[in-house]
Coordinates of C-alpha atoms in Angstrom, one line a residue:
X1005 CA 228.9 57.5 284.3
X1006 CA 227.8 61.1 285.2
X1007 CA 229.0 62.2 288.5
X1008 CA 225.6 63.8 290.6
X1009 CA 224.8 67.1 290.8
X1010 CA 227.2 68.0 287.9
X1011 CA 226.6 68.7 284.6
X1012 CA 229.9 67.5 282.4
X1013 CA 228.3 68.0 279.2
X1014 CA 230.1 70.5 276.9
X1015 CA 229.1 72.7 273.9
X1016 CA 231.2 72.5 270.7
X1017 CA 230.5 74.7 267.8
X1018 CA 232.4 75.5 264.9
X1019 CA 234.0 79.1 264.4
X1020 CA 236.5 79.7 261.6
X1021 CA 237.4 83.3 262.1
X1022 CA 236.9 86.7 264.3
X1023 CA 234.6 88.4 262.4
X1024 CA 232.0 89.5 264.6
X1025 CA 229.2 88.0 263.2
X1026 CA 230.5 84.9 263.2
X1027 CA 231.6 84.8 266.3
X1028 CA 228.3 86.0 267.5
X1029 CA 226.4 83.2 266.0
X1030 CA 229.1 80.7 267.1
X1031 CA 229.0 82.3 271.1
X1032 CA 225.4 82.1 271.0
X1033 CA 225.1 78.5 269.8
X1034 CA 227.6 77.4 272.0
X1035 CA 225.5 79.0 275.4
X1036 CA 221.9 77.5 273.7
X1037 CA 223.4 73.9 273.4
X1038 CA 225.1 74.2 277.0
X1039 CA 221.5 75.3 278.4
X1040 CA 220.9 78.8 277.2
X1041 CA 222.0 81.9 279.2
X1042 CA 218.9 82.0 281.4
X1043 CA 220.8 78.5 282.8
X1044 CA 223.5 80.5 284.2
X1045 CA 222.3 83.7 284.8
X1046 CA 219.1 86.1 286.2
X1047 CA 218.2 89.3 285.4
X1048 CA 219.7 92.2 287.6
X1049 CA 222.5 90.3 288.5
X1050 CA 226.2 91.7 288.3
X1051 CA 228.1 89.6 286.0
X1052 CA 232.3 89.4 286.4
X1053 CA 233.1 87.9 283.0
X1054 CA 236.9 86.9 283.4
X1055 CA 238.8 86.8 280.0
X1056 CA 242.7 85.6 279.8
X1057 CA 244.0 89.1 279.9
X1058 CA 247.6 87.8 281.1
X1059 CA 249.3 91.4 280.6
X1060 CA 247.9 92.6 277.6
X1061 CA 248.8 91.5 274.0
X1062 CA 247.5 92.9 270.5
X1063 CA 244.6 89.9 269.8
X1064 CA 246.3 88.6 266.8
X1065 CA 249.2 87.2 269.4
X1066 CA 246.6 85.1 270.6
X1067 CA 248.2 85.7 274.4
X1068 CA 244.6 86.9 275.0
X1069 CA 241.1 86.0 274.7
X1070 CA 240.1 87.5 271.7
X1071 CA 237.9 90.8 272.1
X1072 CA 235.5 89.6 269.7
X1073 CA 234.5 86.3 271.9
X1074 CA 234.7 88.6 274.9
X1075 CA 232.3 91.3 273.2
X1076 CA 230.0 88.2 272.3
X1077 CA 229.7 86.9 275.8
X1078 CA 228.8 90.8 277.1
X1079 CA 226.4 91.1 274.7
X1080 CA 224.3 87.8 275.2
X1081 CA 224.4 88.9 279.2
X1082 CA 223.3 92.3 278.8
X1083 CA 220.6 91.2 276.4
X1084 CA 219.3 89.2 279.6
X1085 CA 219.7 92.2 281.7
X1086 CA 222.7 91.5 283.8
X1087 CA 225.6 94.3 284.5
X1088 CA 228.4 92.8 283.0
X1089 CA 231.9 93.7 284.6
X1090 CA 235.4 92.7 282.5
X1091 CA 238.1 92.2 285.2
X1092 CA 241.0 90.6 285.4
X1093 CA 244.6 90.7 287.5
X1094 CA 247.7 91.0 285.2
X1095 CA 250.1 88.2 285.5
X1096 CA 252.3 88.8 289.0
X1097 CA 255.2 90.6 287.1
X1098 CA 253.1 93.1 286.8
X1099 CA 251.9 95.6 289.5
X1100 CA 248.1 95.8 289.7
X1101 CA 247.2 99.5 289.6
X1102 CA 245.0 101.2 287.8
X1103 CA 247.9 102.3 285.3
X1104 CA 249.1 98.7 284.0
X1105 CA 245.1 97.8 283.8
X1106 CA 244.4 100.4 281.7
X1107 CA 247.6 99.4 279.3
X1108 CA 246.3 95.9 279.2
X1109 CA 242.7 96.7 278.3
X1110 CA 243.6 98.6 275.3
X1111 CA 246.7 96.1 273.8
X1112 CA 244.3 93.4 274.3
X1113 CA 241.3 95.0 272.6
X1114 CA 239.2 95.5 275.4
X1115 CA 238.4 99.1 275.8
X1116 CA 236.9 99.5 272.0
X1117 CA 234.0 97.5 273.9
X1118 CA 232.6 99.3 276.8
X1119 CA 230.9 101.5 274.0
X1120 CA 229.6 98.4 272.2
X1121 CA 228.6 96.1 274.6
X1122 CA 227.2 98.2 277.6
X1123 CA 230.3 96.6 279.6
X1124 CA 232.0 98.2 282.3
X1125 CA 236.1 97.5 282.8
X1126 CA 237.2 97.4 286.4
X1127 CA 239.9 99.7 287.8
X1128 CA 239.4 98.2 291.4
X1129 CA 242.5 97.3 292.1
X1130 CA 241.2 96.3 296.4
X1131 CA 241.2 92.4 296.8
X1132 CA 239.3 90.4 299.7
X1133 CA 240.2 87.6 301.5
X1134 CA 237.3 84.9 300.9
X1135 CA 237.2 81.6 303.2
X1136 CA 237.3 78.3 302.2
X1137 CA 237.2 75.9 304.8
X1138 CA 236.4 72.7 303.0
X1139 CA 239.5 73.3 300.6
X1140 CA 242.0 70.3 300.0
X1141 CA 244.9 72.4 300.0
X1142 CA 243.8 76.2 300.2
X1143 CA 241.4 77.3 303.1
X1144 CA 241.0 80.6 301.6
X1145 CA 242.2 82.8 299.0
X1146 CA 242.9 86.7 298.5
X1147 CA 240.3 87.4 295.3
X1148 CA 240.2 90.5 293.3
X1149 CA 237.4 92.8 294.6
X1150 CA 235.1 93.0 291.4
X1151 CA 235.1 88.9 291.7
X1152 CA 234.0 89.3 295.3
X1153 CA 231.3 91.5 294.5
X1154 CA 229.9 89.7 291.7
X1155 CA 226.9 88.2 291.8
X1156 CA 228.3 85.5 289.3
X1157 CA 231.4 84.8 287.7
X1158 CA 231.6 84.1 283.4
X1159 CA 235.1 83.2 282.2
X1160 CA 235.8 83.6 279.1
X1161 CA 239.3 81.5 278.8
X1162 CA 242.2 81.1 275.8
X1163 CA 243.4 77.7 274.4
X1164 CA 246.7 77.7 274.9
X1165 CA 249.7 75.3 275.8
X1166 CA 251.6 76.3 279.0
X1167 CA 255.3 75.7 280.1
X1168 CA 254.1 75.2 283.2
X1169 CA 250.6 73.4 283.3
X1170 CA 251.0 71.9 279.7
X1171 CA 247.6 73.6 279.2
X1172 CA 245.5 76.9 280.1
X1173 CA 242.0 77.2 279.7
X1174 CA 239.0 76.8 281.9
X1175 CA 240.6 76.0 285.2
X1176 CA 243.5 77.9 285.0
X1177 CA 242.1 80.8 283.5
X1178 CA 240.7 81.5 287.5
X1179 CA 244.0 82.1 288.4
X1180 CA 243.4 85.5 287.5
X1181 CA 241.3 86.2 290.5
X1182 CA 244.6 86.4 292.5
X1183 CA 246.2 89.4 292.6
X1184 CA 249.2 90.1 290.5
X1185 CA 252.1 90.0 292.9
X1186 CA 250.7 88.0 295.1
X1187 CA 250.9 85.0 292.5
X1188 CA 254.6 83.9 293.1
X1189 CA 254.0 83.1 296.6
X1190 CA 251.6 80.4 294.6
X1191 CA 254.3 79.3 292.7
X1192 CA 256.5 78.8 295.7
X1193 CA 254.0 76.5 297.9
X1194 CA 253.0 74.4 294.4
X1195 CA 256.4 73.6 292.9
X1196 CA 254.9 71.1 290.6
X1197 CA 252.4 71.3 287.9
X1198 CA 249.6 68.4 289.8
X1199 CA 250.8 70.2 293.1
X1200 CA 249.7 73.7 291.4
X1201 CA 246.9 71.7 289.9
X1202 CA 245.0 70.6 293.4
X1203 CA 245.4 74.7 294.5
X1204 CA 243.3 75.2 291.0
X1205 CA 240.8 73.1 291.9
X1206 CA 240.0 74.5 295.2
X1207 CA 239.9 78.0 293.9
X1208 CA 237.6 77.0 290.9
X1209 CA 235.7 75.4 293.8
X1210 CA 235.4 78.4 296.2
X1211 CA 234.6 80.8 293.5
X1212 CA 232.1 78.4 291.6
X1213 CA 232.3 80.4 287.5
X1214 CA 228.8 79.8 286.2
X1215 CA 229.6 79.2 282.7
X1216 CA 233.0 78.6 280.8
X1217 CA 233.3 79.5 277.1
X1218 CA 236.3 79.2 275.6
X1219 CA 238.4 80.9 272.6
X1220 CA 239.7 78.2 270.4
X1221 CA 238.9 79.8 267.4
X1222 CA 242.7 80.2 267.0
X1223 CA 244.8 78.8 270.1
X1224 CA 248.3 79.1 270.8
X1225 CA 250.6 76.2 270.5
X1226 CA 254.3 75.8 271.8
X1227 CA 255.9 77.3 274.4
X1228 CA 252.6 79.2 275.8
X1229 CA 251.0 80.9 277.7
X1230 CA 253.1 83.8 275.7
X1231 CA 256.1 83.3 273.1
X1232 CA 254.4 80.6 271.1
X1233 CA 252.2 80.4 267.6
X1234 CA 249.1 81.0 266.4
X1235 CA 247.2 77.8 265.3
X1236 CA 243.7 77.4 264.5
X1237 CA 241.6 75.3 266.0
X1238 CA 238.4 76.7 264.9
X1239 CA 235.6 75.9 267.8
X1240 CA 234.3 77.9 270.9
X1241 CA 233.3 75.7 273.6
X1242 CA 231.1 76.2 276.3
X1243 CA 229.7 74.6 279.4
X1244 CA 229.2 75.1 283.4
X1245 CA 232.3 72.5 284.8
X1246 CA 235.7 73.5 284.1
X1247 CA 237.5 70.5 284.3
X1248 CA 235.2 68.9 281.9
X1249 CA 235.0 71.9 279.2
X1250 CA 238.8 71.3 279.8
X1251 CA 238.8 67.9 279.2
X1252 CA 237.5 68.5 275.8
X1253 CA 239.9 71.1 274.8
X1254 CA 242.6 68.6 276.1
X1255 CA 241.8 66.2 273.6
X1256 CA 241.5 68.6 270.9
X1257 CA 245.3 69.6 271.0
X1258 CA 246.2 65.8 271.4
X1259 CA 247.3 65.7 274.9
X1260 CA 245.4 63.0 277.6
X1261 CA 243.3 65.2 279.9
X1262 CA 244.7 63.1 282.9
X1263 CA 248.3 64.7 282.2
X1264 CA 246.6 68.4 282.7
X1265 CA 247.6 68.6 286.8
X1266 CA 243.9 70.4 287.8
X1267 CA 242.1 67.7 285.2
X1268 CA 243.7 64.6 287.4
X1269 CA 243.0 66.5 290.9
X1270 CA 239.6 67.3 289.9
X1271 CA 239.4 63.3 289.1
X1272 CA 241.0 62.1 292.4
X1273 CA 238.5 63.9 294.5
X1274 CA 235.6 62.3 292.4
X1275 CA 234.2 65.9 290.4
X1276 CA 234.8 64.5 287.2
X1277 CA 235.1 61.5 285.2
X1278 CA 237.1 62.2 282.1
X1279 CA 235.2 59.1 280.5
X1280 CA 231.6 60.5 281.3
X1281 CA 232.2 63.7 279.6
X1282 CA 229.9 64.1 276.4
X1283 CA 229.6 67.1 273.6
X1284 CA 226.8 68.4 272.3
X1285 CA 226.8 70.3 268.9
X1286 CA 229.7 70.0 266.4
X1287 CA 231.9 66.9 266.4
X1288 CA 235.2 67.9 268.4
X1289 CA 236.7 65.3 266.2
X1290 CA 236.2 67.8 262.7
X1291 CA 238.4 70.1 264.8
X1292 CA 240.7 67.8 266.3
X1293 CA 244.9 68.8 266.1
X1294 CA 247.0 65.6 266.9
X1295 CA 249.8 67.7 265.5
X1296 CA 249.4 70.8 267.8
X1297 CA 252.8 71.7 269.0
X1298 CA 253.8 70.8 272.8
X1299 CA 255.7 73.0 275.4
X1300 CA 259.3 72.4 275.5
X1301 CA 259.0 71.1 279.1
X1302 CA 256.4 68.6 278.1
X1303 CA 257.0 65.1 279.1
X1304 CA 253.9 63.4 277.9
X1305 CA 252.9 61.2 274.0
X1306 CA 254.2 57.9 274.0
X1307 CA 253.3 55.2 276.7
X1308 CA 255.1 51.4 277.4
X1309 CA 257.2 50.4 279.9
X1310 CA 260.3 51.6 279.4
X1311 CA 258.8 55.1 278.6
X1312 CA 257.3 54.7 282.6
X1313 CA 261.2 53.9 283.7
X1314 CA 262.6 56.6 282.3
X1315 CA 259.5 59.3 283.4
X1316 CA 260.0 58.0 286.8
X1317 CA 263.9 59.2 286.5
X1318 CA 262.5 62.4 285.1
X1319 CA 260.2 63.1 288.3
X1320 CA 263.0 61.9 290.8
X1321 CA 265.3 64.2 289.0
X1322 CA 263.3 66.7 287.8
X1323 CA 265.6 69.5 287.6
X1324 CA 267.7 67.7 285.7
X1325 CA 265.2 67.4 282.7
X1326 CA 263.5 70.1 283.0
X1327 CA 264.7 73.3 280.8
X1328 CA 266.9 75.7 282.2
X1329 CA 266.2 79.3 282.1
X1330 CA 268.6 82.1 280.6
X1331 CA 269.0 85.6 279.6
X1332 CA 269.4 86.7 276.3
X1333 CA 271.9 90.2 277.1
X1334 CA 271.1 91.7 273.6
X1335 CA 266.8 91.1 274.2
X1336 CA 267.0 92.3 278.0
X1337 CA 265.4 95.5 278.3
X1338 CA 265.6 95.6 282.6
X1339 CA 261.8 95.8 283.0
X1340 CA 262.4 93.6 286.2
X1341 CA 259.0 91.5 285.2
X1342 CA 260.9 89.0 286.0
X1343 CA 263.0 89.7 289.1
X1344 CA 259.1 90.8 290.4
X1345 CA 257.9 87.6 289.7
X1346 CA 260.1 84.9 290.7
X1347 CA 259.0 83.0 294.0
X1348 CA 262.6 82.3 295.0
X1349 CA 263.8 85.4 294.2
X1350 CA 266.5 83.7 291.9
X1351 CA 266.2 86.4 289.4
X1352 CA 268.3 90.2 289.7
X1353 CA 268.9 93.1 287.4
X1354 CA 271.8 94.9 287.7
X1355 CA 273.3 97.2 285.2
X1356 CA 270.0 97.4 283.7
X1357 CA 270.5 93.4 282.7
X1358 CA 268.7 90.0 284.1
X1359 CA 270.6 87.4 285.8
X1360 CA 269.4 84.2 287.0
X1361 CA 270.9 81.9 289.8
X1362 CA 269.9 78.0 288.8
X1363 CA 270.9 76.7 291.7
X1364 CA 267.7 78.5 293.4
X1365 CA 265.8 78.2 289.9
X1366 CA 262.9 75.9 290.7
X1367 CA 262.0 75.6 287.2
X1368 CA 257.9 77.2 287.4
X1369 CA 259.0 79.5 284.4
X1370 CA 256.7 83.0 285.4
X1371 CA 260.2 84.2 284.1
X1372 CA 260.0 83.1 280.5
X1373 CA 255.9 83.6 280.8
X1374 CA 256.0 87.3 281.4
X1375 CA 259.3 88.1 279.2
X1376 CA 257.2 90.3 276.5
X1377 CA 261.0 90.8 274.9
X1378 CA 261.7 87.5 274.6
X1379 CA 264.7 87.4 276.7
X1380 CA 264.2 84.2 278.5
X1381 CA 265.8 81.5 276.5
X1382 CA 265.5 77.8 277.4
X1383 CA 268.0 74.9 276.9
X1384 CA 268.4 71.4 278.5
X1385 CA 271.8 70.1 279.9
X1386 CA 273.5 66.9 278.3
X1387 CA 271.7 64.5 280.5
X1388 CA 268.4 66.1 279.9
X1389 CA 268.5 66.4 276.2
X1390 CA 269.5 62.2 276.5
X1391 CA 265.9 62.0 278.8
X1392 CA 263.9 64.0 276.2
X1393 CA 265.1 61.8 273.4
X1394 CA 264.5 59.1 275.0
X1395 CA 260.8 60.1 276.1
X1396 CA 260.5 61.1 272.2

């Protein structure tokens, strides 16, 4: 049944490719079915439209949201008169100044649009802290200062799997808001992915994004949010809830949207119910990719009883399972991304190489995330190879 006062109906519409047209027409169907723009947005208004910027990849990496969906999304809001800001906060091995911003804009596409769109690209690097006293686990948060300024908030996520929260899209995509090096200390408090989940939840909550649409023209599958593959998907999605747009995109790359950590918080406080959640437009089935290739620390597929027994041992033991992280000597370049970013401060370069103490490891993998050399290689011990077989 629908849950009052929220709308968990979601916009699917087919998109086979980045050409701008197409994308265009597929953006602005997506926005008509989920209300139109007017729904979300008034005239005069400053807009912060959020994209995945993580810390800047060329678009056909698919690390970022694609410039042409972002460009899209401008367009329809300064057509309706808003001011439309792109900001974002680099992931936390990364230092937010106006330098590394600037870098990320143009590797991810993002400066060829200011001139197209009308768009402005934020080089605010202030943040604010904003209260949130009715938060399960947060009661406030430090926010980037375009967010704080903004009249509304537009996100404008990636599909992608994540070592960490199986899945990025809508929810997670807010995460952004937080600036760069003051993510880990996140990743410290929330040392599992439903843990991490619940603090999602509250900051989607305390910001309140008027409307989600998401890239899954071509989504990343694998080990995301960085070193995995391109795989087509072929829809953008849009709507106002998160965790409902992200229940749909859940089910699209075959995973159960209660395994997604924010998805089952978001349902434990009563905002969503992932069986009242319709779609509008396109069939999400047509688009549908049982196949699409997990993280290597997923844990999720097949259910029975014996597959409960052994992910009970898995959680009690979780370190055992989970994959270990480790430097590749010849890849390390000693950018320190990932000594900067590590909430236990188990990572150290010397010598102009990484080194990583697994004994303080607490397996969140920011490490592998922000390796743009691919140094970070992952491998299970004997006994958790023997638990991943067994969970198939």
């Amino acid at each position: 049944m629908a849950l009052p006062g929220r709308d968990t109906a979601v916009a699917v519409a087919r998109c086979d490719g980045y050409g701008a047209g197409e994308v265009d027409a597929a953006v602005r169907r997506a926005v008509d079915l989920a209300g139109g723009i007017g729904r979300f947005v008034s005239p005069g208004q400053q807009v912060l439209l959020k994209p995945n910027l993580l810390q800047g990849q060329e678009p056909e990496r698919c690390v970022t949201t694609h410039p042409a969906v972002v460009a899209a999304v401008a367009r329809l809001l300064a057509e309706h008169g808003c001011r439309v800001v792109i900001a974002d906060s680099p992931g936390a091995g990364i230092v937010y100044s106006e330098a590394n911003l600037r870098r990320a804009y143009a590797r991810a596409g993002y400066a060829a649009l200011i001139e197209e769109t009308g768009a402005v690209l934020n080089y605010d690097t202030g943040s604010q802290i904003v209260a949130f006293p009715e938060g399960e686990v947060m009661k406030q948060f430090s926010i980037i200062t375009p967010a704080t300024e903004a009249d509304a908030i537009v996100v404008v996520s990636k599909a992608k799997t994540h070592m960490w929260t199986r899945m990025t899209g809508a929810t997670k995509n807010l995460f952004g808001l937080i600036p760069g090096l003051e993510k880990p200390a996140f990743h410290f408090r929330f040392q599992d992915e439903y843990a991490f989940g619940r603090m999602l939840v509250d900051l989607n909550e305390c910001m309140k994004p008027r409307l989600q649409v998401v890239d899954a023209v071509t989504g990343m599958e694998g080990d995301g949010p960085q070193a995995g593959s391109p795989r087509k998907i072929g829809v953008i999605l849009a709507g106002s809830d998160c965790s409902a747009v992200d229940t749909v995109l859940a089910r699209l790359i075959g995973m159960d949207p209660l395994e997604i950590g924010s998805i089952k918080s978001a349902a434990a406080r009563g905002l969503l119910d992932p069986a009242a959640v319709r779609t509008v437009g396109d069939d999400p089935a047509d688009f549908a990719v049982p196949d699409f290739r997990k993280p290597s620390t997923y844990a999720g597929g097949r259910t029975g009883v014996w597959r409960r027994v052994v992910l009970a041992v898995v959680q009690r033991f979780g370190k055992t399972y989970a994959p270990r992280p480790g430097v590749i000597a010849s890849s390390c370049i000693g950018c320190r991304k990932c000594e900067r970013i590590c909430p236990v401060h188990a990572i150290t370069v010397t010598e102009g190489k990484a080194t990583i103490d697994l004994s303080r490891c607490i397996r969140c993998y920011c490490c592998h995330e922000m390796c743009t050399e691919h140094a970070i290689a992952l491998s299970r011990g004997l006994t958790g190879k023997l638990l991943a077989r067994l969970l198939g």
